[in-house]
PDB file of C-alpha atoms in Angstrom:
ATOM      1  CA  UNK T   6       6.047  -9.575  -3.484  1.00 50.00           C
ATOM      2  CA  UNK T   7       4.963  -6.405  -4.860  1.00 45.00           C
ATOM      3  CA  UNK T   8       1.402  -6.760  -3.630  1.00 49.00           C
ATOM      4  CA  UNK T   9       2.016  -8.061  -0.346  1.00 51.00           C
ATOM      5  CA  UNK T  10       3.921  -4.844   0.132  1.00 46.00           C
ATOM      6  CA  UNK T  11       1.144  -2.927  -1.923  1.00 49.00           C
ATOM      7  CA  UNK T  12      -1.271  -4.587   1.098  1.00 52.00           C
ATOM      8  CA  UNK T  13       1.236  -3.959   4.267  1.00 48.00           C
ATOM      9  CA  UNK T  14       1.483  -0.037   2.840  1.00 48.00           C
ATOM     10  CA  UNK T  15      -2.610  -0.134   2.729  1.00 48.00           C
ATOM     11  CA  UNK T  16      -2.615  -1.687   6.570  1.00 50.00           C
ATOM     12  CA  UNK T  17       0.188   0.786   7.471  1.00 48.00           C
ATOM     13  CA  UNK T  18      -2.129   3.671   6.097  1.00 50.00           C
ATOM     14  CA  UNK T  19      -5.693   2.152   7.535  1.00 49.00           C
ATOM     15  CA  UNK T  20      -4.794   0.732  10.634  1.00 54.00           C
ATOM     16  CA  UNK T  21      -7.431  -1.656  12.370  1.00 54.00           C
ATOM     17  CA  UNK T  22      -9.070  -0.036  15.469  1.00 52.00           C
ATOM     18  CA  UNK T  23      -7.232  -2.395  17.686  1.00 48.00           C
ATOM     19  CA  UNK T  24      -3.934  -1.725  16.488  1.00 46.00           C
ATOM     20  CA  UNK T  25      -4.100   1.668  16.305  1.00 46.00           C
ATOM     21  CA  UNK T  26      -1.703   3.435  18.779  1.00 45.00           C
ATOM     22  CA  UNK T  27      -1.858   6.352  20.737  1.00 48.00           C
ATOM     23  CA  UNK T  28      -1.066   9.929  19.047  1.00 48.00           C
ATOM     24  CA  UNK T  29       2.018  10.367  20.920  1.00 45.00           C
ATOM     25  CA  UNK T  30       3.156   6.387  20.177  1.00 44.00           C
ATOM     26  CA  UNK T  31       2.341   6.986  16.323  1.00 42.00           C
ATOM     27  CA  UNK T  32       4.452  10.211  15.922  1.00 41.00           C
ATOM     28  CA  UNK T  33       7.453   8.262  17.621  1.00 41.00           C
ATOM     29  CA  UNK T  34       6.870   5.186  15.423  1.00 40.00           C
ATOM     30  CA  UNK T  35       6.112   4.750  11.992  1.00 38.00           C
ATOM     31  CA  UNK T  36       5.091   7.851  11.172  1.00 43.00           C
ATOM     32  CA  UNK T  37       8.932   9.215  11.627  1.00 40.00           C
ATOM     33  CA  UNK T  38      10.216   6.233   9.145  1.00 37.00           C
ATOM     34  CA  UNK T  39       7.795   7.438   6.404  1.00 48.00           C
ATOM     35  CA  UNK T  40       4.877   4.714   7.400  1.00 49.00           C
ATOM     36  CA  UNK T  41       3.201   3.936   4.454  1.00 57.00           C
ATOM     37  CA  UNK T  42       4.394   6.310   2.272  1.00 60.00           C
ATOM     38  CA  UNK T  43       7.872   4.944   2.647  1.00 62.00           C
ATOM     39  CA  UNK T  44       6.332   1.307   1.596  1.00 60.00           C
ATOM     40  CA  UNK T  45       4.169   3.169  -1.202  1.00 62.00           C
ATOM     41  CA  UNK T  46       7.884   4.217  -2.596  1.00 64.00           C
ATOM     42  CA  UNK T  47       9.074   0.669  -2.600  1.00 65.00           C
ATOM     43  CA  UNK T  48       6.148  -0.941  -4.725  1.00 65.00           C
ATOM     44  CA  UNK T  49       6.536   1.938  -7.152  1.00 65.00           C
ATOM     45  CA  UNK T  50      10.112   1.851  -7.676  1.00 66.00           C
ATOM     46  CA  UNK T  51       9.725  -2.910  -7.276  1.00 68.00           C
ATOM     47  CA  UNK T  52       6.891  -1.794 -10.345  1.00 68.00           C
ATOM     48  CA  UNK T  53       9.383   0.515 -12.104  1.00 66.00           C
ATOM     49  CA  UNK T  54      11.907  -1.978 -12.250  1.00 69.00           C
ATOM     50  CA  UNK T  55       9.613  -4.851 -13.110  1.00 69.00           C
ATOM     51  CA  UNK T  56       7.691  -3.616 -15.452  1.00 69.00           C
ATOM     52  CA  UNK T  57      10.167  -1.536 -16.776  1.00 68.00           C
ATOM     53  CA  UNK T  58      12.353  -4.236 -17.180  1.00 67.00           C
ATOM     54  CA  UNK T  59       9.018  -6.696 -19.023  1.00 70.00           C
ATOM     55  CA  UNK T  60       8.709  -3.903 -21.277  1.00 71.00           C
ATOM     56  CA  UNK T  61      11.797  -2.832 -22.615  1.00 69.00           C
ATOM     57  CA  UNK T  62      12.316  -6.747 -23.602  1.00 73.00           C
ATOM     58  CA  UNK T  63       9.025  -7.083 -25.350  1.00 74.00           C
ATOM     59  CA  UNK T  64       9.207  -3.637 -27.565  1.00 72.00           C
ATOM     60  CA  UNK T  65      12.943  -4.534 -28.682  1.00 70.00           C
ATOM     61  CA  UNK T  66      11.770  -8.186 -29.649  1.00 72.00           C
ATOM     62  CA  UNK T  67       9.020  -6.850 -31.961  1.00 74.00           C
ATOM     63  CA  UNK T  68       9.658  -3.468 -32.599  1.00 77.00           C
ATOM     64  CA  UNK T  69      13.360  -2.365 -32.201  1.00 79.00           C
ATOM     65  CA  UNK T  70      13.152   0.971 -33.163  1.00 81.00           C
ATOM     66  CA  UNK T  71      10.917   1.974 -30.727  1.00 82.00           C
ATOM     67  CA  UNK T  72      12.744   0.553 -27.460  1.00 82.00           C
ATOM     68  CA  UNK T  73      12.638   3.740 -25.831  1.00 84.00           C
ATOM     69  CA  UNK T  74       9.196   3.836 -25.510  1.00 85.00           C
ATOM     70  CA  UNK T  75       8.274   0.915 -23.835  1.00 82.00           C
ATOM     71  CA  UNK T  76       9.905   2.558 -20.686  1.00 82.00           C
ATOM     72  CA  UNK T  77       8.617   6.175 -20.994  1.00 87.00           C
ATOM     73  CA  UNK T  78       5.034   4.635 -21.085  1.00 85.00           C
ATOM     74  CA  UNK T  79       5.454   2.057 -17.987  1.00 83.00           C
ATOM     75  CA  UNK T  80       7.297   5.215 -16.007  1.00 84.00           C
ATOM     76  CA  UNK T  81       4.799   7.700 -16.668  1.00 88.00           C
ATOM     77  CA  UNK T  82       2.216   5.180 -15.778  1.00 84.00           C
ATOM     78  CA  UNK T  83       3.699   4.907 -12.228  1.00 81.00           C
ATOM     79  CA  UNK T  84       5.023   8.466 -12.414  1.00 84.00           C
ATOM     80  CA  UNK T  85       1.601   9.725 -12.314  1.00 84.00           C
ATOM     81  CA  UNK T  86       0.200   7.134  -9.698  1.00 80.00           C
ATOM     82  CA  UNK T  87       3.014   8.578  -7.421  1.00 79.00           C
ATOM     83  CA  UNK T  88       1.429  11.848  -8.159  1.00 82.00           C
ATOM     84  CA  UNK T  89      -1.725  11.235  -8.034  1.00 81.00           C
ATOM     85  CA  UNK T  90      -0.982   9.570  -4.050  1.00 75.00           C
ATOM     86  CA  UNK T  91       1.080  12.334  -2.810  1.00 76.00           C
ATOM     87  CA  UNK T  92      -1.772  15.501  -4.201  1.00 75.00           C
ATOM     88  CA  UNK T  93      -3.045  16.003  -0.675  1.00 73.00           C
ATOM     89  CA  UNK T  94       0.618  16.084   1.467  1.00 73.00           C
ATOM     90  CA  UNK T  95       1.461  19.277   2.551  1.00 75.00           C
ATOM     91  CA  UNK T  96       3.879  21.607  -0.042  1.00 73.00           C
ATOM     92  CA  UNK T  97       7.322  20.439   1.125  1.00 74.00           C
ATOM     93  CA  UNK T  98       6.569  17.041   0.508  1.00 75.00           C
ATOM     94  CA  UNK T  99       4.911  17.391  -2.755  1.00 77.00           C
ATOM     95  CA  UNK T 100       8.181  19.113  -4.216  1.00 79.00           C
ATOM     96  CA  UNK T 101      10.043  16.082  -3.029  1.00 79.00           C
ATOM     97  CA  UNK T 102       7.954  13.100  -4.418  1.00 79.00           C
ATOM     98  CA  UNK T 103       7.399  15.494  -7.462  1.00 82.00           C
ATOM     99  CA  UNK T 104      11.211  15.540  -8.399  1.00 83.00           C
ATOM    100  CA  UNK T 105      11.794  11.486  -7.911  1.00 81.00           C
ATOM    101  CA  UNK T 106       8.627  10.911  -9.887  1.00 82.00           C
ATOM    102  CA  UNK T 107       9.688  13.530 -12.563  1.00 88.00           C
ATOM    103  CA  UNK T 108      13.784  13.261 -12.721  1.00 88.00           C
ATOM    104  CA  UNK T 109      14.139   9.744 -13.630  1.00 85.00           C
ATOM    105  CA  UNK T 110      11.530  10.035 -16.858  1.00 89.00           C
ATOM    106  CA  UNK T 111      13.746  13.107 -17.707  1.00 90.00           C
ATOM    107  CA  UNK T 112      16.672  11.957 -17.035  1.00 91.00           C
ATOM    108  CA  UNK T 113      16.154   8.910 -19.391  1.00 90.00           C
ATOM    109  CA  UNK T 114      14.818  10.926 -22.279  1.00 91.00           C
ATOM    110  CA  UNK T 115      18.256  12.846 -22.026  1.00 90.00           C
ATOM    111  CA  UNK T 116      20.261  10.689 -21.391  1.00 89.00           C
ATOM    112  CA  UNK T 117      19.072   6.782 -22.944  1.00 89.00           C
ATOM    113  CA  UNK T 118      16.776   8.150 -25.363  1.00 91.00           C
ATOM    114  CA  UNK T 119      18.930  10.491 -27.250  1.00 92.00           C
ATOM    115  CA  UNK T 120      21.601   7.818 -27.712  1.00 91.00           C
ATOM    116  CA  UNK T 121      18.922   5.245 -29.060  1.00 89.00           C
ATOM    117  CA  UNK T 122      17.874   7.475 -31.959  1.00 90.00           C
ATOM    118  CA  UNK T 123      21.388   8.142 -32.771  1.00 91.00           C
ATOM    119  CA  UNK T 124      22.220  11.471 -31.803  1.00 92.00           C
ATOM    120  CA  UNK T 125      25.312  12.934 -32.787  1.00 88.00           C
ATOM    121  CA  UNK T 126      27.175  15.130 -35.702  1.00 86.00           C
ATOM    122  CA  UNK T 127      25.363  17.309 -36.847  1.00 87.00           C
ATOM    123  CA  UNK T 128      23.034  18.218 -34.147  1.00 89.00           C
ATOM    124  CA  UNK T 129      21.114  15.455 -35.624  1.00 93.00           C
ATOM    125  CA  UNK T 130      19.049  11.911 -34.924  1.00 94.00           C
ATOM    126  CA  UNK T 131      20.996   9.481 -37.251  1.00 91.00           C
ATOM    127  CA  UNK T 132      18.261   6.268 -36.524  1.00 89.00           C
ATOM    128  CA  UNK T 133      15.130   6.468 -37.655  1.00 84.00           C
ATOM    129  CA  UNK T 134      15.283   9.253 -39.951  1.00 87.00           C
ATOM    130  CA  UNK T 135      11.796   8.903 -41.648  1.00 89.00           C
ATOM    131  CA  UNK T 136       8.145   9.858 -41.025  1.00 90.00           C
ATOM    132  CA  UNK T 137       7.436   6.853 -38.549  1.00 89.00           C
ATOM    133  CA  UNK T 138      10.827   7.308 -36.821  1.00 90.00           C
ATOM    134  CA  UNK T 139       9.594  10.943 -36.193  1.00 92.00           C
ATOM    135  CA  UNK T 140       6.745  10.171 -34.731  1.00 92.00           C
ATOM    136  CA  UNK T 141       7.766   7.728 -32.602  1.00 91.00           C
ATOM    137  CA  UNK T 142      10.253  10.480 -31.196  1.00 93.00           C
ATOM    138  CA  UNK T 143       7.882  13.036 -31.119  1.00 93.00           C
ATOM    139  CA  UNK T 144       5.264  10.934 -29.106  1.00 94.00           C
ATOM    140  CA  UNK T 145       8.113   9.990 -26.540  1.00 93.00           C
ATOM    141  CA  UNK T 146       8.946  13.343 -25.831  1.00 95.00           C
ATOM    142  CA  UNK T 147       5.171  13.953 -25.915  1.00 94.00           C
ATOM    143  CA  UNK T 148       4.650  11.297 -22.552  1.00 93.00           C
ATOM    144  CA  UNK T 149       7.189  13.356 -20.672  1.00 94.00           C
ATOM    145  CA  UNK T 150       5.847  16.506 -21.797  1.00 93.00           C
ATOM    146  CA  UNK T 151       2.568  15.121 -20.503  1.00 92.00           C
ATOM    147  CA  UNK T 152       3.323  14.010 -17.254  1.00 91.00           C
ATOM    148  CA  UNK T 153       4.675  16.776 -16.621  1.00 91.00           C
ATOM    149  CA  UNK T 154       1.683  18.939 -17.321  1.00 88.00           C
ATOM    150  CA  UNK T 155      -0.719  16.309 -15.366  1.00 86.00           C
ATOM    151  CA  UNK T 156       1.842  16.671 -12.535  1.00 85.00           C
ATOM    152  CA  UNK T 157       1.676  20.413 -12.408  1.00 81.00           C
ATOM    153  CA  UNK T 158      -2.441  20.385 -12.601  1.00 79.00           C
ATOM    154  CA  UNK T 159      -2.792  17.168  -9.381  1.00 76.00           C
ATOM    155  CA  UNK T 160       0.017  18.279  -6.820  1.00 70.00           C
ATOM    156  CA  UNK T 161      -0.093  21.790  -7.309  1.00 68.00           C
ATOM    157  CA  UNK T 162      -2.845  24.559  -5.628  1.00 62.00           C
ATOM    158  CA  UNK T 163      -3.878  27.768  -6.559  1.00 56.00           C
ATOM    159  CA  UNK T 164      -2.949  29.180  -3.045  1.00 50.00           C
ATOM    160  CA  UNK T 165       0.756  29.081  -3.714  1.00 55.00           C
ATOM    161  CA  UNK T 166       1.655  31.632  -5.950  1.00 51.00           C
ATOM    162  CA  UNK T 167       5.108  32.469  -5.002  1.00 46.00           C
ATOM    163  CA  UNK T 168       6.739  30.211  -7.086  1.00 56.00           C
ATOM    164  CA  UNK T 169       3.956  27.416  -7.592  1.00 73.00           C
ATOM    165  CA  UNK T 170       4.460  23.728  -8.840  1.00 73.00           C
ATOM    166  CA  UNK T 171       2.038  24.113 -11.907  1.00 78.00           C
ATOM    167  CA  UNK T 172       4.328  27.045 -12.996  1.00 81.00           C
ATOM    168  CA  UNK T 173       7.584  24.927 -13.039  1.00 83.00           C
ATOM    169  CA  UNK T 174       5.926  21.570 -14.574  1.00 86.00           C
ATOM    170  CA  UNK T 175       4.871  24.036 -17.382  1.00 87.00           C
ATOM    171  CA  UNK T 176       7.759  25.656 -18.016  1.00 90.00           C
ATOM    172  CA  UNK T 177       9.627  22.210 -17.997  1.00 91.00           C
ATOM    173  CA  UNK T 178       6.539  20.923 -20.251  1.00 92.00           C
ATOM    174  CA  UNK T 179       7.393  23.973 -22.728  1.00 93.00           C
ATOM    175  CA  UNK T 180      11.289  23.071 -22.679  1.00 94.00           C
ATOM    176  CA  UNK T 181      10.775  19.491 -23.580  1.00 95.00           C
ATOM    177  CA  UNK T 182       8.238  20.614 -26.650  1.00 95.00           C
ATOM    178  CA  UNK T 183      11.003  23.187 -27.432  1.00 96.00           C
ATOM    179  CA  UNK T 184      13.823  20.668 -27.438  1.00 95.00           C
ATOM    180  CA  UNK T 185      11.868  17.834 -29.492  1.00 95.00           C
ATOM    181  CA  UNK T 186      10.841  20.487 -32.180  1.00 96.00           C
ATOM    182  CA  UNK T 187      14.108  21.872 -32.491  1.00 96.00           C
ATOM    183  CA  UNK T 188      15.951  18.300 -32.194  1.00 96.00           C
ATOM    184  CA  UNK T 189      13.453  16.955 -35.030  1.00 95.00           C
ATOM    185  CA  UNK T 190      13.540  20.471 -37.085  1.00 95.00           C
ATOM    186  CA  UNK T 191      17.301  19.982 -37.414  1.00 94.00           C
ATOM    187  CA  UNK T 192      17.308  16.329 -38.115  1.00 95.00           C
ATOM    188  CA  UNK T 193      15.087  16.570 -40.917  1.00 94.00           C
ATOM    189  CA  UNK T 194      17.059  19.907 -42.675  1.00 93.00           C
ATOM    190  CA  UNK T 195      20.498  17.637 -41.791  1.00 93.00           C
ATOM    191  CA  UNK T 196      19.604  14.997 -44.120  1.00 93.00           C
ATOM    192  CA  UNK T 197      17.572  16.765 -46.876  1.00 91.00           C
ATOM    193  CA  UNK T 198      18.318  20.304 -46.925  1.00 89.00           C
ATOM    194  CA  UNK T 199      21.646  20.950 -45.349  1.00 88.00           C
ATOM    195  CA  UNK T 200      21.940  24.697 -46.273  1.00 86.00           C
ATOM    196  CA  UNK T 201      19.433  25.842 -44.507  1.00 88.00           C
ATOM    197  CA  UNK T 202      19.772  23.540 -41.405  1.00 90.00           C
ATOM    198  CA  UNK T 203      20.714  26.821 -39.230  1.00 89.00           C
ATOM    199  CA  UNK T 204      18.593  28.962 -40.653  1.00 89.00           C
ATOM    200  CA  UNK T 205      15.575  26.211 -40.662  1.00 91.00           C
ATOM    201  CA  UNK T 206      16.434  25.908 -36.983  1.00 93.00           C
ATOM    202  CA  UNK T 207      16.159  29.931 -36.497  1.00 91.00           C
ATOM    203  CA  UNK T 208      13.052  30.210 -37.818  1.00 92.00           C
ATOM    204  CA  UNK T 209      11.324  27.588 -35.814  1.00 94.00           C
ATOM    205  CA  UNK T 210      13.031  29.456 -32.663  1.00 94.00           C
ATOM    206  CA  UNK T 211      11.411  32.426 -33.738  1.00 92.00           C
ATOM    207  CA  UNK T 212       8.175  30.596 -34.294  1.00 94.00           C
ATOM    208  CA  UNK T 213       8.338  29.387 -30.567  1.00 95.00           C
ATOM    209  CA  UNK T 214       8.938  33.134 -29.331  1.00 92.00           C
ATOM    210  CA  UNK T 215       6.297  34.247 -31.008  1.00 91.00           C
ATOM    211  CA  UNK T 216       3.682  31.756 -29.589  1.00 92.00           C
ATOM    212  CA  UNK T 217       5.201  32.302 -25.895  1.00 92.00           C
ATOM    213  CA  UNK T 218       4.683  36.135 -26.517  1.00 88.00           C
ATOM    214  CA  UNK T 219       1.061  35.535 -27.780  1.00 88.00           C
ATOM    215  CA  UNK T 220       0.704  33.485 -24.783  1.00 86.00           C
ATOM    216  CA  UNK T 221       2.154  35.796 -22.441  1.00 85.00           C
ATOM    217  CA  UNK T 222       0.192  38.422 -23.287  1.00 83.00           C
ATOM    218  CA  UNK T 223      -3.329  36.730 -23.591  1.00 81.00           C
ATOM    219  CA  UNK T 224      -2.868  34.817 -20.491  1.00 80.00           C
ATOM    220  CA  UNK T 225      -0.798  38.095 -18.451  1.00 79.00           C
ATOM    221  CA  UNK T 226       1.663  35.662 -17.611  1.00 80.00           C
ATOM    222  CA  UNK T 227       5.043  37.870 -17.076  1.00 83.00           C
ATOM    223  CA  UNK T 228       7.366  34.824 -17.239  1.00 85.00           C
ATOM    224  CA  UNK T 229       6.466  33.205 -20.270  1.00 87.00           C
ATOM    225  CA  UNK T 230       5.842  36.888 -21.705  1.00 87.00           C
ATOM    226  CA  UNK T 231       9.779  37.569 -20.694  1.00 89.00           C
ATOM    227  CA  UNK T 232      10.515  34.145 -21.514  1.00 92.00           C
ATOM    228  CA  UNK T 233       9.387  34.990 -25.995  1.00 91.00           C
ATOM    229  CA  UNK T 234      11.616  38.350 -25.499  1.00 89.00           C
ATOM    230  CA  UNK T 235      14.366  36.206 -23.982  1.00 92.00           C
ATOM    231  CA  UNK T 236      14.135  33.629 -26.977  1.00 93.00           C
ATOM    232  CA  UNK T 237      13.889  36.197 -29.805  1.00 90.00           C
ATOM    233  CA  UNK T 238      17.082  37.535 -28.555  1.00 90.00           C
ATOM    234  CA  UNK T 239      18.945  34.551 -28.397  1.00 92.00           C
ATOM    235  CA  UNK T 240      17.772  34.108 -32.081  1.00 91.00           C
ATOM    236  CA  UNK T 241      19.399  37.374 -32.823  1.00 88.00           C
ATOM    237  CA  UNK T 242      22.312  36.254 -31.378  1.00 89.00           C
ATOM    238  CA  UNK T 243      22.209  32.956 -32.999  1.00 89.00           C
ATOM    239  CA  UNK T 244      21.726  34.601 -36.567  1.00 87.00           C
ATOM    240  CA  UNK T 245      24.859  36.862 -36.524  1.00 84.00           C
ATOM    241  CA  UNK T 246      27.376  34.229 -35.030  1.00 84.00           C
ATOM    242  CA  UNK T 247      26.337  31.273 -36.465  1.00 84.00           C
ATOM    243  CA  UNK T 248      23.942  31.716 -39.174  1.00 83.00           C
ATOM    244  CA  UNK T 249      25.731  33.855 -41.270  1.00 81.00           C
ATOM    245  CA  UNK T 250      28.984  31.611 -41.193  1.00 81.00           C
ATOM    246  CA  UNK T 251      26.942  28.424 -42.376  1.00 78.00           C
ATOM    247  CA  UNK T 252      23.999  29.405 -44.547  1.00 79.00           C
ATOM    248  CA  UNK T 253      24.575  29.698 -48.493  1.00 80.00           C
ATOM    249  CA  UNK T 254      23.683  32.982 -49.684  1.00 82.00           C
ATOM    250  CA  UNK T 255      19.725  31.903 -50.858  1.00 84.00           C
ATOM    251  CA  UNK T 256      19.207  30.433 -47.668  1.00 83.00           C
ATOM    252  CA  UNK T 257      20.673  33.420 -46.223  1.00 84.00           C
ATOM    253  CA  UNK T 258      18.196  35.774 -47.721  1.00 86.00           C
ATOM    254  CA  UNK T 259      15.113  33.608 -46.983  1.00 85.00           C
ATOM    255  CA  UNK T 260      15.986  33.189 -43.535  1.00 84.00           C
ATOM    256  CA  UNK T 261      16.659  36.631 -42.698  1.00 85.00           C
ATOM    257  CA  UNK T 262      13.575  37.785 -44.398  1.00 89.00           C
ATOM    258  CA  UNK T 263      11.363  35.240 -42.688  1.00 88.00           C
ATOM    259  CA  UNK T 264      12.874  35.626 -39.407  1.00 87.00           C
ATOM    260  CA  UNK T 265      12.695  39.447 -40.159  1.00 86.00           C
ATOM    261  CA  UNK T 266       8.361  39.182 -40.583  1.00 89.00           C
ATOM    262  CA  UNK T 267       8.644  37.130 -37.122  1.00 87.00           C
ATOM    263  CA  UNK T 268      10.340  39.851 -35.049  1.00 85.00           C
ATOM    264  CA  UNK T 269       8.192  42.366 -36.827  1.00 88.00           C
ATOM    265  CA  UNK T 270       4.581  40.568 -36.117  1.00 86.00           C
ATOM    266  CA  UNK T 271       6.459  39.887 -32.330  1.00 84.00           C
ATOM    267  CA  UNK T 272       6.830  43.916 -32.230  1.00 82.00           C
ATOM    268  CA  UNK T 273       3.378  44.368 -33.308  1.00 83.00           C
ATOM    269  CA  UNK T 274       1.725  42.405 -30.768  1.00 79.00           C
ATOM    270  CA  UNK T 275       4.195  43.633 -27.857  1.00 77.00           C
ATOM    271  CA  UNK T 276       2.947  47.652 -28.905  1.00 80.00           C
ATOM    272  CA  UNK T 277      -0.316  46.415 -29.743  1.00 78.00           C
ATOM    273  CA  UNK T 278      -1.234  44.576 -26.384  1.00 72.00           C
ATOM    274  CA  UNK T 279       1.556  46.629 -23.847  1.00 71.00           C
ATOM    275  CA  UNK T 280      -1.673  48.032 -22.020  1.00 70.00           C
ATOM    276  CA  UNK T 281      -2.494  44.581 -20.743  1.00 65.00           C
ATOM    277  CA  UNK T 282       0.267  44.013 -18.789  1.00 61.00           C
ATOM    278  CA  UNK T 283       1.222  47.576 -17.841  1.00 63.00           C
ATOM    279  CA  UNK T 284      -1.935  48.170 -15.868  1.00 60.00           C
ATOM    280  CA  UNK T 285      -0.062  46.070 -13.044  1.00 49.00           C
ATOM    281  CA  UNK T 286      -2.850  43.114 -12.938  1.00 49.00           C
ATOM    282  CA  UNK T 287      -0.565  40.464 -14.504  1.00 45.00           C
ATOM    283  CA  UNK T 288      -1.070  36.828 -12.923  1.00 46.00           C
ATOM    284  CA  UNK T 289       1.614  34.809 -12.103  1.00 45.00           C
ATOM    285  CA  UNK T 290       2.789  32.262 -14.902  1.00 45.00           C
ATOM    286  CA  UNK T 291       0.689  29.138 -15.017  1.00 44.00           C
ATOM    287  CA  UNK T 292      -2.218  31.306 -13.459  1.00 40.00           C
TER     288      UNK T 292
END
């Protein structure tokens, strides 16, 4: 079934020369039902469910514990076919077959994913807690995190710079890496040093602002520039209302005086670099 459809969206596409029909009787037909592209959307989502479906069975017969990825792999597979069809439409139509390749491979990591680990008290992952349970996590956040990059570099182009696909795949590519460090970060302090979960979690924060400032500033993008300031002062905020209710005094000090080095070497290379983005020559983000 799914390659006789597969063939009719091929015929729909490349017409014989005999059955090809007038401009005028083309825009009135198929072409206003989605054509081919509309049958190209049927044997990825038949595919998504298939395979999908083939894969989730065979990973939780012979490896339980990693389930989730089974169906991260097949949909990015087909997530990125999808993409890789729709890079030459115009910009309107990319946006739309970029969010339904995109939202359901996000939507499952969120929302299926989470569950599967064991997510719960404690901000923490409850299943799997050991080295090969954290990589298994890590790598499925890392396909989404992926596809999301390879989506920004095929459907985006370099003429739209208003607010340009590449941009918001990245910054969704950097969210996902944010949320699997932090998620991971706090599940390991959780279950072997639970004192310094907050602070732990801080510091890594921190650590992220200070690489999105570095890369703000040697790539002159203003939005992931702002983006470091933004996140160093939710880590301030973070610190004084919930950091200093649940750390223990040692972790207390630590934290404060690591997280104290951070905002200092952030301050540093904010003065140290401000002439590269004050001479009004910044590129857009993802530029």
């Amino acid at each position: 079934t799914v390659l006789a459809l597969a063939a009719a969206a091929w015929i729909v596409k490349h017409p014989p020369r005999r059955a090809r029909l007038a401009p005028e009787e083309e825009t009135a037909g198929l072409s206003q039902l989605g054509g081919s592209w509309g049958l190209f959307l049927l044997v990825v989502g038949m595919l998504l469910v298939v395979l999908g479906w083939e894969a989730d069975r065979a990973v939780a017969v012979f490896a339980p514990l990693a389930r989730p990825l089974g169906l991260t792999l097949v949909w990015t597979l087909l997530a990125a076919a999808l993409l890789w069809g729709v890079r030459g439409r115009p910009w309107e139509e990319r946006m739309v077959w970029t969010a339904l390749a995109l939202a359901p491979l996000v939507l499952k990591l969120l929302a299926f994913d989470l569950k599967h680990w064991g997510f719960g008290s404690g901000y923490a992952f409850h299943r799997g807690v050991s080295v090969l349970g954290t990589l298994l996590r890590m790598f499925d956040f890392a396909l989404v995190g992926g596809v999301l990059l390879l989506a920004g570099g095929l459907v985006s182009r370099k003429e739209e710079k208003p607010c340009t696909l590449a941009a918001c795949c990245g910054l969704a590519a950097l969210a996902v890496l944010w949320l699997s460090l932090t998620l991971e970060t706090s599940t390991w302090l959780y279950h072997r040093v639970p004192g310094f979960q907050a602070g732990g979690v801080s510091i890594l924060w921190a650590l992220f602002a200070l690489a999105l400032l570095l890369g703000g500033i040697l790539r002159r993008a203003a939005l992931v520039r702002w983006l470091g300031l933004g996140l160093f002062a939710l880590v301030a905020v973070k610190v004084f209302l919930v950091d200093l209710r649940h750390l223990d005094a040692f972790y207390r000090i630590v934290a404060f005086v690591v997280l104290g080095l951070l905002v200092l070497a952030g301050s540093w290379l904010y003065m140290r670099h401000s002439e590269r983005f004050q001479q009004g020559k910044t590129a857009p983000p993802g530029a």
